[in-house]
Coordinates of C-alpha atoms in Angstrom, one line a residue:
X1 CA -0.2 -0.1 -0.1
X2 CA 2.4 2.2 0.8
X3 CA 4.5 1.5 -2.4
X4 CA 1.4 2.1 -4.1
X5 CA 0.9 5.6 -2.5
X6 CA 4.4 6.4 -3.2
X7 CA 4.0 5.5 -7.3
X8 CA 1.2 7.8 -7.0
X9 CA 2.5 11.2 -5.5
X10 CA 5.6 10.5 -8.1
X11 CA 3.2 11.0 -10.7
X12 CA 0.3 13.6 -9.2
X13 CA -0.2 15.3 -12.0
X14 CA -0.7 12.2 -15.0
X15 CA -2.8 9.8 -11.9
X16 CA -4.5 13.2 -10.6
X17 CA -6.0 14.0 -14.4
X18 CA -6.6 10.1 -15.0
X19 CA -9.0 10.3 -11.7
X20 CA -10.7 13.4 -12.3
X21 CA -11.6 12.2 -16.4
X22 CA -13.1 9.0 -14.9
X23 CA -14.8 11.1 -11.8
X24 CA -16.4 14.0 -14.7
X25 CA -17.4 11.2 -17.2
X26 CA -19.2 8.8 -14.4
X27 CA -21.4 12.2 -12.9
X28 CA -22.0 13.2 -16.8
X29 CA -23.1 9.5 -17.8
X30 CA -25.3 9.9 -14.5
X31 CA -26.3 12.9 -15.3
X32 CA -27.1 12.2 -19.0
X33 CA -29.1 9.2 -18.2
X34 CA -26.2 7.0 -20.0
X35 CA -26.0 8.9 -23.1
X36 CA -22.7 9.8 -22.7
X37 CA -21.0 6.6 -23.3
X38 CA -23.7 5.5 -25.9
X39 CA -21.6 4.2 -28.8
X40 CA -22.8 6.8 -31.2
X41 CA -21.8 9.5 -28.4
X42 CA -18.7 8.0 -27.7
X43 CA -17.7 8.1 -31.6
X44 CA -19.1 11.9 -31.9
X45 CA -16.7 12.6 -29.4
X46 CA -13.8 11.2 -31.0
X47 CA -14.5 13.0 -34.3
X48 CA -15.8 16.8 -32.3
X49 CA -12.2 16.9 -30.6
X50 CA -9.8 15.4 -32.7
X51 CA -8.3 18.6 -34.2
X52 CA -8.0 20.2 -30.4
X53 CA -6.3 16.8 -29.2
X54 CA -3.8 17.4 -32.5
X55 CA -3.2 20.6 -31.6
X56 CA -2.6 20.0 -28.0
X57 CA 0.1 17.3 -29.0
X58 CA 1.9 20.1 -30.8
X59 CA 1.4 22.7 -27.7
X60 CA 2.9 20.4 -24.8
X61 CA 5.7 20.6 -26.7
X62 CA 5.9 24.1 -27.0
X63 CA 5.1 24.5 -23.6
X64 CA 7.5 22.7 -22.3
X65 CA 10.4 24.4 -23.7
X66 CA 8.8 27.7 -21.6
X67 CA 7.0 29.5 -24.9
X68 CA 3.3 29.7 -26.0
X69 CA 1.5 30.1 -28.9
X70 CA -1.7 32.1 -29.7
X71 CA -1.6 31.7 -33.4
X72 CA -2.3 28.1 -33.7
X73 CA -5.9 28.2 -34.7
X74 CA -5.5 31.2 -37.4
X75 CA -3.2 28.9 -39.0
X76 CA -5.5 26.1 -39.4
X77 CA -8.1 28.3 -40.7
X78 CA -5.7 29.4 -43.4
X79 CA -4.6 26.2 -44.5
X80 CA -7.5 25.0 -44.3
X81 CA -8.1 27.9 -46.3
X82 CA -5.4 27.3 -48.9
X83 CA -6.3 23.5 -48.9
X84 CA -10.2 24.1 -49.8
X85 CA -8.5 26.4 -52.8
X86 CA -5.9 23.9 -53.9
X87 CA -8.5 21.0 -53.7
X88 CA -12.2 23.3 -55.1
X89 CA -10.8 25.7 -57.2
X90 CA -7.5 24.0 -58.6
X91 CA -8.9 20.3 -58.6
X92 CA -5.5 19.1 -57.1
X93 CA -5.5 15.6 -55.9
X94 CA -6.2 15.8 -52.2
X95 CA -3.6 13.6 -51.2
X96 CA -0.9 16.3 -53.0
X97 CA -3.2 19.0 -51.6
X98 CA -2.3 17.9 -48.2
X99 CA 1.4 17.4 -48.3
X100 CA 1.5 20.9 -49.5
X101 CA -0.7 22.1 -46.7
X102 CA 1.3 20.3 -44.2
X103 CA 5.0 21.8 -46.1
X104 CA 3.0 25.1 -45.8
X105 CA 2.3 24.5 -41.8
X106 CA 6.1 24.0 -41.4
X107 CA 7.0 27.2 -43.4
X108 CA 4.5 29.4 -41.1
X109 CA 6.2 27.7 -37.7
X110 CA 10.0 28.7 -39.2
X111 CA 8.6 32.3 -39.9
X112 CA 7.4 32.2 -36.2
X113 CA 10.2 29.9 -34.7
X114 CA 12.9 32.6 -36.5
X115 CA 11.6 35.3 -34.3
X116 CA 11.4 33.6 -31.3
X117 CA 14.6 31.4 -31.6
X118 CA 17.0 34.0 -33.1
X119 CA 15.9 37.4 -32.9
X120 CA 14.5 36.7 -29.0
X121 CA 11.1 38.6 -29.5
X122 CA 8.9 36.8 -26.8
X123 CA 6.6 33.9 -28.1
X124 CA 3.5 35.7 -26.9
X125 CA 3.9 39.0 -29.0
X126 CA 5.4 37.0 -32.3
X127 CA 2.3 34.2 -32.2
X128 CA -0.1 37.2 -31.0
X129 CA 1.0 39.1 -34.4
X130 CA 0.6 35.6 -35.9
X131 CA -3.3 35.0 -34.8
X132 CA -3.7 39.0 -35.8
X133 CA -1.9 38.0 -39.7
X134 CA -2.9 34.7 -40.3
X135 CA -6.9 35.0 -39.4
X136 CA -6.9 38.7 -41.7
X137 CA -5.1 36.6 -44.6
X138 CA -7.7 33.5 -44.4
X139 CA -10.1 36.2 -44.9
X140 CA -8.3 37.9 -47.5
X141 CA -8.0 33.9 -49.5
X142 CA -11.4 33.4 -48.6
X143 CA -12.7 37.0 -49.5
X144 CA -15.5 36.3 -46.8
X145 CA -16.6 33.4 -48.3
X146 CA -16.7 29.8 -47.6
X147 CA -15.4 26.9 -50.1
X148 CA -17.1 23.9 -50.7
X149 CA -17.7 21.0 -51.0
X150 CA -14.2 19.2 -50.3
X151 CA -13.4 15.4 -52.2
X152 CA -15.1 12.7 -50.6
X153 CA -11.9 10.8 -50.3
X154 CA -10.8 14.0 -48.1
X155 CA -13.9 13.9 -45.9
X156 CA -13.2 10.7 -44.8
X157 CA -9.8 11.5 -43.0
X158 CA -12.6 13.0 -40.3
X159 CA -15.7 11.2 -41.1
X160 CA -14.7 7.3 -42.2
X161 CA -14.2 4.1 -40.8
X162 CA -11.7 1.5 -40.6
X163 CA -13.5 -1.2 -43.0
X164 CA -14.8 -4.5 -41.5
X165 CA -14.9 -7.8 -43.5
X166 CA -18.0 -9.4 -41.2
X167 CA -21.3 -9.2 -41.4
X168 CA -23.2 -8.3 -38.3
X169 CA -24.3 -5.1 -35.8
X170 CA -20.6 -5.5 -33.9
X171 CA -17.3 -4.7 -36.0
X172 CA -15.6 -7.6 -35.3
X173 CA -12.3 -5.6 -36.8
X174 CA -12.6 -3.4 -33.9
X175 CA -12.7 -6.0 -31.2
X176 CA -9.6 -8.2 -32.7
X177 CA -7.6 -4.6 -32.8
X178 CA -8.5 -4.3 -29.3
X179 CA -7.4 -7.6 -28.2
X180 CA -4.2 -7.0 -30.1
X181 CA -3.4 -3.9 -28.1
X182 CA -4.2 -5.4 -25.2
X183 CA -1.6 -8.4 -25.9
X184 CA 1.0 -5.4 -26.8
X185 CA 0.5 -3.2 -23.8
X186 CA 1.1 -6.7 -21.6
X187 CA 3.9 -7.5 -23.3
X188 CA 5.5 -4.0 -23.1
X189 CA 4.5 -3.6 -19.8
X190 CA 6.3 -7.1 -18.4
X191 CA 9.4 -6.0 -20.6
X192 CA 9.6 -2.9 -18.8
X193 CA 9.2 -4.3 -15.4
X194 CA 11.8 -7.0 -16.1
X195 CA 14.3 -3.9 -17.4
X196 CA 13.7 -2.5 -13.8
X197 CA 15.0 -5.4 -12.4
X198 CA 17.9 -5.9 -14.2
X199 CA 18.8 -2.0 -13.6
X200 CA 18.4 -2.5 -9.9
X201 CA 15.2 -0.3 -10.2
X202 CA 12.5 -1.5 -7.2
X203 CA 9.5 -2.1 -9.5
X204 CA 5.5 -2.1 -8.8
X205 CA 4.5 -4.7 -6.3
X206 CA 3.2 -7.6 -7.9
X207 CA -0.5 -6.9 -7.0
X208 CA -0.2 -3.5 -7.8
X209 CA 1.1 -4.4 -11.3
X210 CA -1.2 -7.1 -11.8
X211 CA -4.4 -4.3 -10.9
X212 CA -2.9 -1.9 -13.0
X213 CA -2.5 -4.2 -15.9
X214 CA -6.3 -6.1 -15.6
X215 CA -7.7 -2.2 -14.9
X216 CA -6.0 -1.2 -18.4
X217 CA -6.6 -3.9 -20.6
X218 CA -10.2 -4.1 -19.1
X219 CA -10.7 0.1 -20.2
X220 CA -9.1 -0.7 -23.5
X221 CA -11.5 -4.0 -24.5
X222 CA -14.4 -1.7 -23.2
X223 CA -13.5 1.2 -25.1
X224 CA -13.3 -1.3 -28.2
X225 CA -16.3 -3.0 -27.4
X226 CA -18.2 0.5 -27.7
X227 CA -17.1 1.6 -30.4
X228 CA -17.5 -2.1 -31.9
X229 CA -21.3 -1.6 -31.3
X230 CA -21.3 1.6 -33.8
X231 CA -19.6 1.8 -36.9
X232 CA -15.7 0.4 -35.7
X233 CA -12.9 2.6 -35.5
X234 CA -12.9 6.3 -36.8
X235 CA -9.8 6.8 -39.2
X236 CA -9.0 10.3 -37.5
X237 CA -8.4 8.2 -34.3
X238 CA -5.9 5.8 -36.0
X239 CA -4.2 9.3 -36.8
X240 CA -4.3 10.2 -33.3
X241 CA -2.8 7.0 -31.8
X242 CA 0.1 7.1 -34.6
X243 CA 0.8 11.0 -33.3
X244 CA 0.7 9.8 -29.5
X245 CA 2.8 7.0 -29.8
X246 CA 5.5 8.6 -32.0
X247 CA 5.4 11.6 -30.2
X248 CA 5.7 9.6 -26.9
X249 CA 8.7 8.0 -27.9
X250 CA 10.2 11.5 -29.2
X251 CA 9.9 12.6 -25.8
X252 CA 10.5 9.8 -24.0
X253 CA 13.4 8.0 -25.4
X254 CA 15.1 10.5 -27.8
X255 CA 17.7 12.7 -27.4
X256 CA 15.3 15.4 -29.2
X257 CA 13.0 14.7 -26.4
X258 CA 15.6 15.5 -23.5
X259 CA 16.6 18.3 -24.6
X260 CA 13.0 19.4 -25.3
X261 CA 12.8 19.3 -21.5
X262 CA 16.1 20.7 -20.6
X263 CA 15.6 23.6 -22.3
X264 CA 12.4 24.4 -20.5
X265 CA 13.7 23.4 -17.4
X266 CA 16.6 26.0 -17.4
X267 CA 17.8 27.3 -20.8
X268 CA 20.9 28.6 -19.5
X269 CA 21.9 25.7 -17.9
X270 CA 21.2 23.5 -20.9
X271 CA 23.1 25.8 -23.2
X272 CA 26.5 25.4 -20.7
X273 CA 25.4 21.7 -21.3
X274 CA 25.9 21.5 -25.3
X275 CA 22.1 21.9 -26.0
X276 CA 21.3 23.8 -28.9
X277 CA 18.8 26.3 -27.5
X278 CA 18.0 28.2 -30.8
X279 CA 18.1 25.4 -32.6
X280 CA 15.7 23.4 -30.8
X281 CA 13.1 26.0 -30.3
X282 CA 13.3 26.7 -33.9
X283 CA 12.1 23.3 -34.6
X284 CA 9.3 22.9 -32.1
X285 CA 7.6 26.0 -33.4
X286 CA 8.0 24.5 -36.9
X287 CA 6.4 21.1 -35.5
X288 CA 3.8 23.5 -33.9
X289 CA 3.2 24.6 -37.6
X290 CA 2.8 21.0 -38.8
X291 CA 0.7 20.3 -36.4
X292 CA -1.8 23.4 -36.7
X293 CA -1.9 22.3 -40.4
X294 CA -3.1 18.8 -39.5
X295 CA -5.8 20.2 -37.1
X296 CA -6.7 22.9 -40.1
X297 CA -7.3 19.9 -42.4
X298 CA -8.9 17.7 -39.9
X299 CA -11.7 20.6 -39.0
X300 CA -12.3 21.4 -43.1
X301 CA -12.8 17.8 -43.6
X302 CA -15.2 17.1 -40.9
X303 CA -16.9 20.6 -41.7
X304 CA -16.8 19.8 -45.4
X305 CA -15.7 23.4 -45.7
X306 CA -13.2 25.7 -45.4
X307 CA -14.3 29.1 -43.9
X308 CA -13.2 32.5 -42.4
X309 CA -14.2 31.7 -39.0
X310 CA -12.6 28.3 -39.0
X311 CA -10.3 27.8 -35.8
X312 CA -11.6 30.4 -33.4
X313 CA -10.8 30.0 -30.1
X314 CA -8.5 26.5 -31.0
X315 CA -5.7 27.6 -29.3
X316 CA -7.3 28.3 -25.9
X317 CA -8.6 24.8 -25.7
X318 CA -5.2 23.4 -26.8
X319 CA -3.4 25.2 -24.1
X320 CA -5.9 24.5 -21.9
X321 CA -5.7 20.9 -22.7
X322 CA -2.2 20.9 -22.0
X323 CA -1.8 22.9 -18.7
X324 CA -5.1 20.6 -17.4
X325 CA -2.9 17.6 -18.5
X326 CA -0.3 18.3 -16.1
X327 CA 2.4 20.7 -17.8
X328 CA 4.0 23.4 -15.9
X329 CA 3.4 27.5 -16.6
X330 CA 7.0 27.7 -16.3
X331 CA 8.0 24.7 -18.6
X332 CA 10.0 21.8 -18.3
X333 CA 7.4 19.7 -17.6
X334 CA 4.5 18.0 -19.5
X335 CA 3.5 14.8 -21.1
X336 CA 1.8 14.0 -24.4
X337 CA -0.7 11.3 -22.7
X338 CA -1.3 14.1 -20.3
X339 CA -1.8 16.9 -23.1
X340 CA -4.1 14.0 -24.4
X341 CA -5.7 13.5 -21.1
X342 CA -6.5 17.3 -20.3
X343 CA -8.3 17.4 -23.8
X344 CA -11.0 14.5 -23.4
X345 CA -11.2 16.4 -20.1
X346 CA -12.5 19.6 -21.7
X347 CA -14.3 17.5 -24.8
X348 CA -16.4 15.1 -21.9
X349 CA -17.2 18.3 -20.1
X350 CA -18.0 20.2 -23.4
X351 CA -20.6 17.2 -24.2
X352 CA -21.9 16.8 -21.0
X353 CA -23.0 20.0 -20.5
X354 CA -24.1 20.3 -23.9
X355 CA -26.3 17.4 -23.6
X356 CA -27.8 18.5 -19.9
X357 CA -28.8 21.6 -21.9
X358 CA -26.1 23.7 -19.7
X359 CA -25.7 27.1 -21.9
X360 CA -22.4 28.6 -23.4
X361 CA -22.1 30.9 -20.9
X362 CA -22.1 28.6 -17.7
X363 CA -20.1 26.3 -20.3
X364 CA -17.0 29.0 -20.6
X365 CA -17.3 29.8 -16.8
X366 CA -16.8 26.4 -16.0
X367 CA -14.3 25.7 -18.7
X368 CA -12.3 28.6 -17.0
X369 CA -12.4 27.9 -13.6
X370 CA -11.5 24.2 -14.2
X371 CA -8.2 25.8 -15.9
X372 CA -7.5 27.6 -13.2
X373 CA -7.9 25.0 -10.6
X374 CA -5.5 22.9 -12.5
X375 CA -2.6 25.6 -12.8
X376 CA -3.5 26.7 -9.0
X377 CA -2.7 22.8 -8.5
X378 CA 0.7 23.0 -10.5
X379 CA 1.7 26.1 -8.5
X380 CA 0.7 24.0 -5.5
X381 CA 2.7 20.5 -6.1
X382 CA 5.6 22.6 -6.9
X383 CA 5.2 25.2 -3.8
X384 CA 5.2 21.8 -1.5
X385 CA 7.8 19.7 -3.3
X386 CA 10.4 22.5 -2.8

């Protein structure tokens, strides 16, 4: 019991948000008379929050380095508008338009990263200017009009599902994938446990390990069963899963990830240790530009239109997801998984409050209080540990 308590204390940000997510989900499941976790609504939750989760993955890296990006919503709208022109007006193949859009997003990120990293203008000012600049460019490009419709193949990014080869009400491919993911997770956990023992680290107790593994495997399979009861796994969920795996590996197992954490922890110390802080900052903003472009494409595919109002308040939701998920306002702390959990907390709250009929005014107020509480909790823990 003491060991489990210590594990919780050492990971209080991550576990605290998981517990909060479970509590909020159970609360709204009761308040909505079971509607929240119905297969159709769970699928809608994924589709409605996918573009914010993509932004949160990029945003948490920016926040870890001690910076902020206020321009991502405007960049997403701008890239979505350019994608609309390429695909609808110019009849460019959708896959080529996607590649060009991501490259343009990288160039936008490079533009902002240059001013932040090499000219040393505060990121708040640079990205605030970017927010105004790219919102204005979006309106100029679209001339106040929407562009629609997009090709069917492009729309499937946000509205399509993995095909099933069986006939019936249950999507068996989704069930099988859930089973395979469970086996992979068990294998990874067993390997990590053996690795801890080999290098002399004290692993979690046998009972704690079994309980944790059983709970997570049960959650994976229950989630997959719920998806299988509707249409199966959305295409966007596959993209999100791939992004989480790749970025978690980069942040936890690569030199670049360690340099990002070092930069956010103490820039001067990182520089003296050989970290090329300007280069790291520059590439983090390039990455944020790519993620903003991807988010814009996903939103345009879901809406089936490029509109001047697209991306409004996306940056606030992405920043909130990162902070609620455990990122520190002073930099150096945060995880990709935490940002995803924070985004899901926001998504479940938005969906649940809408289902019970709360007005947008109450929703905004409650979200603001949750964000304030999350940052206050982070500062409290930091002061307590110091």
